[in-house]
mmCIF file of C-alpha atoms (C1' of nucleotides) in Angstrom:
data_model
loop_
_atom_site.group_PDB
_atom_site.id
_atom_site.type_symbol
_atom_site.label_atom_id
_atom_site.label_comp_id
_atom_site.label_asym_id
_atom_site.label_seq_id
_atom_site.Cartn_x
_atom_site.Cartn_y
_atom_site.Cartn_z
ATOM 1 C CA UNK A 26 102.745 20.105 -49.701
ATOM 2 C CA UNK A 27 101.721 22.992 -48.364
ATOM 3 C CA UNK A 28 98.581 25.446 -48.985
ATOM 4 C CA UNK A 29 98.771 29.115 -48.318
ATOM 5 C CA UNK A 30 95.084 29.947 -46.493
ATOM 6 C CA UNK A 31 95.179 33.159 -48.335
ATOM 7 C CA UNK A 32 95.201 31.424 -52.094
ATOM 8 C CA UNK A 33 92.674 28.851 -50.420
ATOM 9 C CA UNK A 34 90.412 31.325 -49.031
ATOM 10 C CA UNK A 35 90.264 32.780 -52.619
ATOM 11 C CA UNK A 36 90.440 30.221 -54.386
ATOM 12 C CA UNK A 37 87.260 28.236 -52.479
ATOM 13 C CA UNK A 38 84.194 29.761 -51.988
ATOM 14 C CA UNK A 39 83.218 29.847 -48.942
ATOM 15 C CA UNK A 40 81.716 26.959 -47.033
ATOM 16 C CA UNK A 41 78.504 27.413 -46.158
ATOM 17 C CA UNK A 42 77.278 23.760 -46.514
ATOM 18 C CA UNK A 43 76.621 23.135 -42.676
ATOM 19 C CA UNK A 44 73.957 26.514 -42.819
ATOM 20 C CA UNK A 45 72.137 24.693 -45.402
ATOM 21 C CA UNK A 46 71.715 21.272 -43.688
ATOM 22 C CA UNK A 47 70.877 22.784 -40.665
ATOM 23 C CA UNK A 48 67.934 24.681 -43.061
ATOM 24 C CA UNK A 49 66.973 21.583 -44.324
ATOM 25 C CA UNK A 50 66.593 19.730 -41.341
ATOM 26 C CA UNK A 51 64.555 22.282 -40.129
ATOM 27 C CA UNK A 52 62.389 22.302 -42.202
ATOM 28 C CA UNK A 53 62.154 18.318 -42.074
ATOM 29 C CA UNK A 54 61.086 18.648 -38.609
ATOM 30 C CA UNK A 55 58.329 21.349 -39.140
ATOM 31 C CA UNK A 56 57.212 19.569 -42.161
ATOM 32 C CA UNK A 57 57.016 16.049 -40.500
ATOM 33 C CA UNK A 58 55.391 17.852 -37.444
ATOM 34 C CA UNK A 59 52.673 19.419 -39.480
ATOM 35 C CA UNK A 60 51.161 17.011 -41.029
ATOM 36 C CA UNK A 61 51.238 15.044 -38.382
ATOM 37 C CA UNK A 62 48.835 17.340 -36.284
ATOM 38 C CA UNK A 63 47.211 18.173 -39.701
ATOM 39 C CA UNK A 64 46.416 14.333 -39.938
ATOM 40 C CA UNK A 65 45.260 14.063 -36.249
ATOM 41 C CA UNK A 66 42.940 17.170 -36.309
ATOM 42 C CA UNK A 67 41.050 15.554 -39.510
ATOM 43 C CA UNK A 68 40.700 12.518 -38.313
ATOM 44 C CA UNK A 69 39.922 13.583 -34.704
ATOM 45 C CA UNK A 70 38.107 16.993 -35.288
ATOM 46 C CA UNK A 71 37.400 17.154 -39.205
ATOM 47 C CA UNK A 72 39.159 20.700 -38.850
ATOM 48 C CA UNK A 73 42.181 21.686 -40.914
ATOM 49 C CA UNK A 74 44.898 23.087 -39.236
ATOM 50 C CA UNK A 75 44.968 26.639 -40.683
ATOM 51 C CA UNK A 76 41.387 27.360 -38.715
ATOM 52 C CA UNK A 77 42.500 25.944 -36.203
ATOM 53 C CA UNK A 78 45.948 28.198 -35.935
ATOM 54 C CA UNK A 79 43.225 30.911 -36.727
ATOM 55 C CA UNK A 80 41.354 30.004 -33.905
ATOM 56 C CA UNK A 81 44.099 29.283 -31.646
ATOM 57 C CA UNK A 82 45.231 33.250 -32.107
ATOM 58 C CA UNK A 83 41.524 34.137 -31.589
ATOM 59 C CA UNK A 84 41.699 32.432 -28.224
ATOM 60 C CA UNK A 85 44.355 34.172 -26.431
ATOM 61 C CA UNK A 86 42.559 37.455 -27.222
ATOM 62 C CA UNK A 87 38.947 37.183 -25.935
ATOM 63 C CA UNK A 88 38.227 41.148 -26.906
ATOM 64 C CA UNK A 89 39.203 39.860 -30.677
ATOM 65 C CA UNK A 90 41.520 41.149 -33.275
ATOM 66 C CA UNK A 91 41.660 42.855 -36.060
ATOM 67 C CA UNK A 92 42.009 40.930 -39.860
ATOM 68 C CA UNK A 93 45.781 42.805 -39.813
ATOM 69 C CA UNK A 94 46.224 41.854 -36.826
ATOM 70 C CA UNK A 95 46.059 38.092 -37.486
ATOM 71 C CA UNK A 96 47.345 37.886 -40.723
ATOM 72 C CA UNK A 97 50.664 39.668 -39.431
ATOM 73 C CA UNK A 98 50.488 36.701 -36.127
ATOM 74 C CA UNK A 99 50.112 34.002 -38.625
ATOM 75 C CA UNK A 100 52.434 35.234 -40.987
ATOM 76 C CA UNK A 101 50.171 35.026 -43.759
ATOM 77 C CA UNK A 102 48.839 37.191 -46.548
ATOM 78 C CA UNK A 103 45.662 39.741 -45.926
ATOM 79 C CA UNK A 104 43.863 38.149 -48.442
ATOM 80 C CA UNK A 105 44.568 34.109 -47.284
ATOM 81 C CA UNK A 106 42.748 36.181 -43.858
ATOM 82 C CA UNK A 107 39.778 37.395 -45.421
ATOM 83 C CA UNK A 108 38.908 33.719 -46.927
ATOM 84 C CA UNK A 109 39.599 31.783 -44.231
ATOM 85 C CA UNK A 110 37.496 34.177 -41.632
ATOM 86 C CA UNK A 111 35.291 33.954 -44.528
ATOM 87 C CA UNK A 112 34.031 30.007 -43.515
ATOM 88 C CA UNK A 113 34.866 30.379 -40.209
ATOM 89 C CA UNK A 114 32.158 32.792 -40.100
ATOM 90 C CA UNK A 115 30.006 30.945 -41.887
ATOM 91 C CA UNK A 116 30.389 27.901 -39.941
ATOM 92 C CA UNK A 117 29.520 30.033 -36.707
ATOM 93 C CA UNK A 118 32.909 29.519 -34.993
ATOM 94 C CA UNK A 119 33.654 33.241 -35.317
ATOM 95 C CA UNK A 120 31.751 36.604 -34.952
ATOM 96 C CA UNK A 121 32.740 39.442 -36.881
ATOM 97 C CA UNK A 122 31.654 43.557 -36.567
ATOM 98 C CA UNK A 123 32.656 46.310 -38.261
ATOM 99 C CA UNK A 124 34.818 48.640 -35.823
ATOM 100 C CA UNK A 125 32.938 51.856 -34.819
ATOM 101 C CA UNK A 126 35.740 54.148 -34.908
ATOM 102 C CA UNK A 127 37.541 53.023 -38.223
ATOM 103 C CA UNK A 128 34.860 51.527 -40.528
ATOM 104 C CA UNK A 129 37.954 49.567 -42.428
ATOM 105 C CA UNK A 130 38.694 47.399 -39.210
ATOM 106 C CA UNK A 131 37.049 44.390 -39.401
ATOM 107 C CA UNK A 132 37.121 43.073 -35.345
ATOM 108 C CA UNK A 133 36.627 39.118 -35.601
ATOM 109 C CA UNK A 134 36.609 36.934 -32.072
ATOM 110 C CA UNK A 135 35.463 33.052 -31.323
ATOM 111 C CA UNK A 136 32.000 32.719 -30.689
ATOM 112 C CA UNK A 137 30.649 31.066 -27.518
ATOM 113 C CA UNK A 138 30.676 27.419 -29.308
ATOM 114 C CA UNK A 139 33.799 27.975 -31.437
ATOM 115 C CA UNK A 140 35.681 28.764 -28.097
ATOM 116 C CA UNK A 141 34.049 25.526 -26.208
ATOM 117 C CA UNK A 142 35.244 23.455 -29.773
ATOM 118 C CA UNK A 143 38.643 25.215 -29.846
ATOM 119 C CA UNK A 144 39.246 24.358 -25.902
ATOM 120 C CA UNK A 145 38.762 21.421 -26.498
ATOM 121 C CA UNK A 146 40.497 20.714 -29.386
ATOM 122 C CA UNK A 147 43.566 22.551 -28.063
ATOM 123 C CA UNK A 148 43.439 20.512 -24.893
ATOM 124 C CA UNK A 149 44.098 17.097 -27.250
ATOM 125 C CA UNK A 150 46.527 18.816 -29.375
ATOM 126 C CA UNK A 151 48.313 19.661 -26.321
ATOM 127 C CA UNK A 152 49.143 16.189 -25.524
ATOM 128 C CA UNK A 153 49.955 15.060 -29.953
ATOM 129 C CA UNK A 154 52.666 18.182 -29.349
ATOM 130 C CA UNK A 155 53.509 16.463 -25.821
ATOM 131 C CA UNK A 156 53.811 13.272 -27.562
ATOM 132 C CA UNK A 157 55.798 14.233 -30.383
ATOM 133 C CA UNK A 158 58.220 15.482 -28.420
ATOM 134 C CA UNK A 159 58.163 12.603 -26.172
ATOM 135 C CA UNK A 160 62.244 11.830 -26.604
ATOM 136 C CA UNK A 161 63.604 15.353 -25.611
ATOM 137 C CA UNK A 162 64.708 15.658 -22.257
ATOM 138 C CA UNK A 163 63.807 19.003 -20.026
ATOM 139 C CA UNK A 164 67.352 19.904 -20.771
ATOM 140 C CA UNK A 165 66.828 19.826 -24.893
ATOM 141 C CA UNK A 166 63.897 21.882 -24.615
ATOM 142 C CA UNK A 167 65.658 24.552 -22.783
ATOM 143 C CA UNK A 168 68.388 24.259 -25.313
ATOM 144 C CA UNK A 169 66.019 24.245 -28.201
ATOM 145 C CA UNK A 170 64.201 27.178 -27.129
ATOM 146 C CA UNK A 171 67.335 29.154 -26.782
ATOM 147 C CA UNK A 172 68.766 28.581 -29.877
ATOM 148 C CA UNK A 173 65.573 28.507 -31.855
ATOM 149 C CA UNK A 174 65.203 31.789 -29.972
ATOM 150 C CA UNK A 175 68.381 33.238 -31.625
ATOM 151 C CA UNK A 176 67.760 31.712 -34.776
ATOM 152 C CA UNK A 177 64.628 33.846 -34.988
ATOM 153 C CA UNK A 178 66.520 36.768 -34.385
ATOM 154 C CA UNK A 179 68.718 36.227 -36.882
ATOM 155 C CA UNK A 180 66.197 35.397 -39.942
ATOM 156 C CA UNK A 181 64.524 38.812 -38.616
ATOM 157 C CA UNK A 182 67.589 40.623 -39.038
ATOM 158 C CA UNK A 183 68.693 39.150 -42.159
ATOM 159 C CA UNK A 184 64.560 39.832 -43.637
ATOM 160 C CA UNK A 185 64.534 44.040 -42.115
ATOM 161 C CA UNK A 186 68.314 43.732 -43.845
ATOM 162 C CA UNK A 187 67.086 43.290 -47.239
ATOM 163 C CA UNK A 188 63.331 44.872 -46.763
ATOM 164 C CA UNK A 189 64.019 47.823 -44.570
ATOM 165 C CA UNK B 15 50.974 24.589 4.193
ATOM 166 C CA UNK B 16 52.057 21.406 2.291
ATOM 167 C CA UNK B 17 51.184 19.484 -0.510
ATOM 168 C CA UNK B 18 50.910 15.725 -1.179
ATOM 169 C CA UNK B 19 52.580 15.192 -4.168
ATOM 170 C CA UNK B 20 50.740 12.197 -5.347
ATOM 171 C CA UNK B 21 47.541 14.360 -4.773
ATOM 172 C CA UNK B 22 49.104 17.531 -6.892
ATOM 173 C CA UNK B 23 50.019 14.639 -9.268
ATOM 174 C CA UNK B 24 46.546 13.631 -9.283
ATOM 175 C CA UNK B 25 44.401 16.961 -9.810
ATOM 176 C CA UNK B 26 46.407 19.106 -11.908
ATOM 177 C CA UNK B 27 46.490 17.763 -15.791
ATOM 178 C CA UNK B 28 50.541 16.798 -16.640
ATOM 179 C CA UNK B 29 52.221 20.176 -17.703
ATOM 180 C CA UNK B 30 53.359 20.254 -21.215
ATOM 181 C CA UNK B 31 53.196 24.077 -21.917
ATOM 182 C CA UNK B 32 56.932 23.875 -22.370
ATOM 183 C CA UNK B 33 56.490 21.544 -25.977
ATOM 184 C CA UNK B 34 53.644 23.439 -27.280
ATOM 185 C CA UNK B 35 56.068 26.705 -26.988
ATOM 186 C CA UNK B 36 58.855 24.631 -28.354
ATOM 187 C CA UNK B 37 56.401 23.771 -30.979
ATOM 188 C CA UNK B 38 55.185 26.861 -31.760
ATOM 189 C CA UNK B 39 58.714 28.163 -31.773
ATOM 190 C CA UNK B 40 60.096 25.583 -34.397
ATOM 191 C CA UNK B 41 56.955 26.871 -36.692
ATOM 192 C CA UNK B 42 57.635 30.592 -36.680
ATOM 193 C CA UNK B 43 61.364 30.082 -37.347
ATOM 194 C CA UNK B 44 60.242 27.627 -40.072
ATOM 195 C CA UNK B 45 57.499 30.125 -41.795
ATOM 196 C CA UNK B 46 59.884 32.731 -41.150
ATOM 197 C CA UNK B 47 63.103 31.564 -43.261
ATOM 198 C CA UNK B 48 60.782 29.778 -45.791
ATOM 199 C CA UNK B 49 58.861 32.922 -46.041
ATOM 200 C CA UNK B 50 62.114 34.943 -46.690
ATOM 201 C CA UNK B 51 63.427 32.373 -49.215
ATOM 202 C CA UNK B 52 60.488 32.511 -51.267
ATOM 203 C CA UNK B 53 60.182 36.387 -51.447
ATOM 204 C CA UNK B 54 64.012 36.321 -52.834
ATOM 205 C CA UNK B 55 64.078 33.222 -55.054
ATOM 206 C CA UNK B 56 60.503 35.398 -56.689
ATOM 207 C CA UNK B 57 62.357 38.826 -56.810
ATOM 208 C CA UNK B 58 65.548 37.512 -58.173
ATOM 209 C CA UNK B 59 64.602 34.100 -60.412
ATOM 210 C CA UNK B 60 60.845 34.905 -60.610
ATOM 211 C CA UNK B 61 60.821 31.393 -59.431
ATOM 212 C CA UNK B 62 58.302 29.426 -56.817
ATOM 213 C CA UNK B 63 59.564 27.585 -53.739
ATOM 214 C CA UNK B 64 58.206 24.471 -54.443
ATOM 215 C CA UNK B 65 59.551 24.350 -57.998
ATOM 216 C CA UNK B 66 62.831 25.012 -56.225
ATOM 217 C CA UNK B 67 62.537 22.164 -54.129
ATOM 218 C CA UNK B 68 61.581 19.458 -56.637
ATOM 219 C CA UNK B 69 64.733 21.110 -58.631
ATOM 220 C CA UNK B 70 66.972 20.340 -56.015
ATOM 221 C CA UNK B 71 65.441 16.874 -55.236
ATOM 222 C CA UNK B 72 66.232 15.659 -59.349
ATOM 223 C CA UNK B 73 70.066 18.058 -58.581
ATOM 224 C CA UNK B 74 71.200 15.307 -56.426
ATOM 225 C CA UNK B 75 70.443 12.211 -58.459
ATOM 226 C CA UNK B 76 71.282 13.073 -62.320
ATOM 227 C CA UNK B 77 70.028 9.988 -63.947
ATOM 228 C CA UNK B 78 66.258 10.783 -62.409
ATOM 229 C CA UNK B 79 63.742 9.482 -60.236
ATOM 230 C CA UNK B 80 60.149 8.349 -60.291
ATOM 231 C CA UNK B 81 57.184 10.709 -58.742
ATOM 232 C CA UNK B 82 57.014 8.764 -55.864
ATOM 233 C CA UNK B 83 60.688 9.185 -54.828
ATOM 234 C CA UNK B 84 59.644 12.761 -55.102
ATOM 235 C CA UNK B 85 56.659 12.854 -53.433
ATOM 236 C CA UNK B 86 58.470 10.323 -50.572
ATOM 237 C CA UNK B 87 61.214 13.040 -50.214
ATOM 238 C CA UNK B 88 59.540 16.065 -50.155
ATOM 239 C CA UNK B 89 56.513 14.766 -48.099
ATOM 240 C CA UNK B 90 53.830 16.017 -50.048
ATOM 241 C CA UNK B 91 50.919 14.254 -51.722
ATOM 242 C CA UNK B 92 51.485 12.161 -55.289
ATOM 243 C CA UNK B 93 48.407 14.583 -57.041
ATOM 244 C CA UNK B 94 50.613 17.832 -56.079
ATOM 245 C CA UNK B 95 53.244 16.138 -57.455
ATOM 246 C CA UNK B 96 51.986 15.316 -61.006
ATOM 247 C CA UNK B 97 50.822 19.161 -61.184
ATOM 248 C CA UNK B 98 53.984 20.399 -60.219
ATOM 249 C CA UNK B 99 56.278 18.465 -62.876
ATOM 250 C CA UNK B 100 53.246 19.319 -65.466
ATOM 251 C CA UNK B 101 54.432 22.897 -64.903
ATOM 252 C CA UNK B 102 58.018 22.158 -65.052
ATOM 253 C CA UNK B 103 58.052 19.863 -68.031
ATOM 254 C CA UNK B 104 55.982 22.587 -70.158
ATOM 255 C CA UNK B 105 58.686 25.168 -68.992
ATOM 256 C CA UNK B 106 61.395 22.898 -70.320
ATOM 257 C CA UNK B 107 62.756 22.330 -66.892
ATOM 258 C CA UNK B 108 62.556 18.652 -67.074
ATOM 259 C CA UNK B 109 62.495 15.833 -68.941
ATOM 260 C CA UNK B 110 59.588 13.183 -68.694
ATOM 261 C CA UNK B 111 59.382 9.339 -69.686
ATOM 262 C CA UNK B 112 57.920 6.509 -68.981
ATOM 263 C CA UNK B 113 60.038 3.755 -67.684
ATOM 264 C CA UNK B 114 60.627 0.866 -69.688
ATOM 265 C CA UNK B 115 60.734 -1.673 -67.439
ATOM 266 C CA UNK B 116 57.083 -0.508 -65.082
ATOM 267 C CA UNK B 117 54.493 1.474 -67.907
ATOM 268 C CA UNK B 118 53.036 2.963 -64.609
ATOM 269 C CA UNK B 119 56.379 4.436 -63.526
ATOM 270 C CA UNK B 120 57.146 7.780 -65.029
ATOM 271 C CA UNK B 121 61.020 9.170 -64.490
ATOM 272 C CA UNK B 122 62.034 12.547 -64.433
ATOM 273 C CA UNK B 123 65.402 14.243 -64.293
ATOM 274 C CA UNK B 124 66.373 18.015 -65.051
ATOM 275 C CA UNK B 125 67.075 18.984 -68.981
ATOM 276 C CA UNK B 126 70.310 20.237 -69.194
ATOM 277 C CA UNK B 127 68.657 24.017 -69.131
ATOM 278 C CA UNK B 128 67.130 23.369 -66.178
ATOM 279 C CA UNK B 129 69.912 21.727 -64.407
ATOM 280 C CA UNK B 130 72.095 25.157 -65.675
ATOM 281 C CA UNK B 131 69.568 27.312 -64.090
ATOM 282 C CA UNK B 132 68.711 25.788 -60.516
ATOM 283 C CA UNK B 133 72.962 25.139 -60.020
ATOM 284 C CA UNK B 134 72.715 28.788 -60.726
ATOM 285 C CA UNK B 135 69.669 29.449 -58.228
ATOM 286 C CA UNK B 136 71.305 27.242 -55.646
ATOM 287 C CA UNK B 137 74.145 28.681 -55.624
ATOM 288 C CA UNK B 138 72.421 32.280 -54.507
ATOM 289 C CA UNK B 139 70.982 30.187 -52.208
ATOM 290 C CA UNK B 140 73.111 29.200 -50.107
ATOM 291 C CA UNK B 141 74.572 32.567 -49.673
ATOM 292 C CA UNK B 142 70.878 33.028 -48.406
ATOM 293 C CA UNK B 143 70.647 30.284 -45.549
ATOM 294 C CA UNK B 144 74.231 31.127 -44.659
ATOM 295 C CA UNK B 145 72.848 35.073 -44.167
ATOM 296 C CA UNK B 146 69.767 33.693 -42.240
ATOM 297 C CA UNK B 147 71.722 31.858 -40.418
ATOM 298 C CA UNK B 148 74.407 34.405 -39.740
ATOM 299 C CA UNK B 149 74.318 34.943 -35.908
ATOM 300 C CA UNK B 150 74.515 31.337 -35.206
ATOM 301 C CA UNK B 151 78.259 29.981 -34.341
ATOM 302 C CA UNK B 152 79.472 27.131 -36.040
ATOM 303 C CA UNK B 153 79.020 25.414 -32.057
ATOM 304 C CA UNK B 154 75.071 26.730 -32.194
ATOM 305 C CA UNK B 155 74.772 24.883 -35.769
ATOM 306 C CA UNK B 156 76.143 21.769 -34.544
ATOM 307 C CA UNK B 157 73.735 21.990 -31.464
ATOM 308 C CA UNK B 158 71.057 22.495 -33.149
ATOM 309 C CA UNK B 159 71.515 19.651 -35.923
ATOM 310 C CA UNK B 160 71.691 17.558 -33.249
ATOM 311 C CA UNK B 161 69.039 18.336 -31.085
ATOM 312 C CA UNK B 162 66.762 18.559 -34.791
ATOM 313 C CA UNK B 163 68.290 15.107 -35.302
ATOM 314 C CA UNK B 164 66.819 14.040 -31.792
ATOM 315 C CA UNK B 165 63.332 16.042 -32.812
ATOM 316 C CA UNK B 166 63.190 14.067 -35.964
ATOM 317 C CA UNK B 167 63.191 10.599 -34.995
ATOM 318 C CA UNK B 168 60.966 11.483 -31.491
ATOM 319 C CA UNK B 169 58.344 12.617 -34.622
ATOM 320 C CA UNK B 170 58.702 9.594 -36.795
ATOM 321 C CA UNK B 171 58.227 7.359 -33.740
ATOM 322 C CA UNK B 172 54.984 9.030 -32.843
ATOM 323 C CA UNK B 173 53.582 9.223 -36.576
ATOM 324 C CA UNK B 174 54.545 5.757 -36.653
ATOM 325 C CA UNK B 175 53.033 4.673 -33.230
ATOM 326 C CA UNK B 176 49.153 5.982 -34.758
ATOM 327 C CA UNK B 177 49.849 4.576 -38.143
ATOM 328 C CA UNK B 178 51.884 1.646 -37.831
ATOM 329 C "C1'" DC C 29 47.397 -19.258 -65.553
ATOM 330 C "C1'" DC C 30 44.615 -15.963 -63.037
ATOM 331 C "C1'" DA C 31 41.905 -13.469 -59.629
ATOM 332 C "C1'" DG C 32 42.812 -10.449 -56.010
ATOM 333 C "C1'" DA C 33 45.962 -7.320 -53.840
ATOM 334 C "C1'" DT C 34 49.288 -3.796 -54.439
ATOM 335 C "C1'" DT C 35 51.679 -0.096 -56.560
ATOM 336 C "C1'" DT C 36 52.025 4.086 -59.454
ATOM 337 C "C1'" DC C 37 50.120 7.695 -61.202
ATOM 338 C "C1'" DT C 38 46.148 10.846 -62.499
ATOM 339 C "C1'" DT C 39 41.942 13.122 -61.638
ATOM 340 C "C1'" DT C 40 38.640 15.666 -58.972
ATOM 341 C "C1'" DA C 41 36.780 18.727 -55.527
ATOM 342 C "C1'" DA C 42 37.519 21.687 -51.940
ATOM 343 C "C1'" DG C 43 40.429 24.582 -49.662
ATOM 344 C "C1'" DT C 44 44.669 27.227 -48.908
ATOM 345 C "C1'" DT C 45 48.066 30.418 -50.394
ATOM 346 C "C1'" DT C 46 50.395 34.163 -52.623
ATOM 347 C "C1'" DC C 47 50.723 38.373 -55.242
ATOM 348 C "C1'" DA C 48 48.933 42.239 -57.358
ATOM 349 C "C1'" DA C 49 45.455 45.388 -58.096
ATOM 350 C "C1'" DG C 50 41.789 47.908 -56.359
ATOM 351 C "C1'" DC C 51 38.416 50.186 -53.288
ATOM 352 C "C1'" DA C 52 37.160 52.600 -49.143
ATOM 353 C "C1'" DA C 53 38.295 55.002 -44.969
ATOM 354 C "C1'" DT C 54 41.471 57.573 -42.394
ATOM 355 C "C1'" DT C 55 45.412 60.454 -41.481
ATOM 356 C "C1'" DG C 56 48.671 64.102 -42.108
ATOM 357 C "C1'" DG C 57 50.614 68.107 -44.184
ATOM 358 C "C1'" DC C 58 49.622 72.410 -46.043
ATOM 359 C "C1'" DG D 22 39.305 72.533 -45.585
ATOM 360 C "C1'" DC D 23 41.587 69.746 -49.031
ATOM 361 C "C1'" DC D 24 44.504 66.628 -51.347
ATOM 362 C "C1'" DA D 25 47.933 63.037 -51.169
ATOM 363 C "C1'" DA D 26 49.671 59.208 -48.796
ATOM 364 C "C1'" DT D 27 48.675 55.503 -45.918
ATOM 365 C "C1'" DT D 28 46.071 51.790 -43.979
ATOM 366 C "C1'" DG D 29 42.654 47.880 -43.892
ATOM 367 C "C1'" DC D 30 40.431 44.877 -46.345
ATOM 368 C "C1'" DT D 31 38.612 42.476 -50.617
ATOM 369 C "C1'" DT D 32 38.954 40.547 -55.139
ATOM 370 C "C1'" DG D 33 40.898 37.834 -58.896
ATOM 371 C "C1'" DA D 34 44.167 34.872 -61.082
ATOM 372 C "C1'" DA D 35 47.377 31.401 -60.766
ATOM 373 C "C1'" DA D 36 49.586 28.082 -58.238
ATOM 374 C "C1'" DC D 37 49.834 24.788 -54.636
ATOM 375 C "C1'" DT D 38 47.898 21.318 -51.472
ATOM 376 C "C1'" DT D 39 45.375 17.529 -49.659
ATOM 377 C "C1'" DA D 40 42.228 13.612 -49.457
ATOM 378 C "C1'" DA D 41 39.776 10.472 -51.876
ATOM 379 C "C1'" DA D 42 38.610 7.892 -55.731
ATOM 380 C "C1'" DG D 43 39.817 5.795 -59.990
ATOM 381 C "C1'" DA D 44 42.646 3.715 -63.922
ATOM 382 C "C1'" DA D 45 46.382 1.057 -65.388
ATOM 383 C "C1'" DA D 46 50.126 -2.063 -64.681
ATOM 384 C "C1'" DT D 47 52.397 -5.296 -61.958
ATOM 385 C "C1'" DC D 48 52.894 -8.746 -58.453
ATOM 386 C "C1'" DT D 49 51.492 -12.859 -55.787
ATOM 387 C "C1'" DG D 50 49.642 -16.967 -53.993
ATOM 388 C "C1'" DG D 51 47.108 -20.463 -55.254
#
DNA sequence: CCAGATTTCTTTAAGTTTCAAGCAATTGGC
DNA sequence: GCCAATTGCTTGAAACTTAAAGAAATCTGG
């Protein structure tokens, strides 16, 4: 017996099985990944990992960002911002002024001792990340980056596609 | 000028700025899709992504499963997991019981409205992930699995080197 | 049998997260 | 100058999340 790829083509939706085990796999490894540093920073830091990603934006911008600004880095909402800066502040890791030319703009950066704890924080974490990835050759890096890289592009197209 | 190696070796730390990019990388892709799959699954089924993903956990295995399968498979805590099935079993989404056999083991599986609506989310899904996923050739999704595949266990066998 | 260990689930407290609504400041068009 | 739209942030409600502690049931090695 034969089948006529036209009638199949209509008659099967199309595949698109392979797209959604790559998703889930994914998102297996992030997951996994996660709370694995999530677990390490507790137990070797007490810090949870959203202040440090918070701090770890702060710390590649030393003149300090706005509240937009790192909520649209983190890919977060504004308000999940203003809470979490809340404590941070609190807990004298960051330092926070009103702009002088836009009195909206909040302008947070690390403090002098929330940079010396993130540093060194970020130096361990370094190595977990190192670690993690212990099995991947130089090669599946590379290869990983580049099609990570396109994959990227491709959820931002699809996202500005539907949300223009 | 020349340098010793063992000397370079020696004073500068081990490089590994080429994981913590991979790393970093894997995340934003990650937030990115999940991101643009909860924004759609709210608009058009007014839905949560968790919800969604316990849904599809009880999909696969009709006759039901205990929390901790659930909490095992989606690798989050057992206390989120009693909240989240809370929600879903006062919705009507699933069915609760205690199992006869273990009074501490409580089974759930999908009512037969619930079942009719995720197939019907899932389906819409996939279209989704396949769109995400939509600059990716069939060769960059087989890449990718596999390098994910090699990510995967390299994560497990450092999670399971701290906590054995 | 039975006391201790283990497993399964719930509860609690603290924190994170989103969305939506709202306020305040600024900008842009007229 | 003035008003409307936009931008930046905060607030509030509901949901989600974790870690830790506790309750109940079961298992296990004397």
């Amino acid at each position: 017996m034969t089948l006529d790829s036209e009638t199949k083509a209509v008659e099967l939706p199309e595949h698109h099985g392979d797209e959604l085990r790559l998703w889930l796999r994914l998102l297996t490894c992030t997951t996994l990944i996660e709370g694995e540093v999530r677990s390490r920073l507790r137990e070797r830091f007490d810090v949870t990992l959203p202040r440090f990603d918070l701090m770890a934006q702060l710390d590649k911008v030393p003149e300090g960002m706005t509240l937009s600004d790192v909520s649209k880095r983190m890919m977060v909402s504004n308000g999940n911002v203003t809470g979490l800066v809340e404590r941070l502040v609190e807990s004298g890791h960051l330092d926070r002024r009103t702009s002088e030319v836009d009195r909206r703009v909040q302008v947070i950066r690390l403090t002098k001792a929330g940079r010396a704890e993130f540093r060194k924080m970020a130096a361990e974490h370094e190595l977990w990340i190192a670690d993690i990835f212990g099995d991947l050759t130089p090669k599946d890096v590379r290869e990983l980056m580049r099609l990570l890289a396109k994959t990227k592009t491709s959820a931002q197209k699809a996202a500005r596609a539907r949300t223009p």
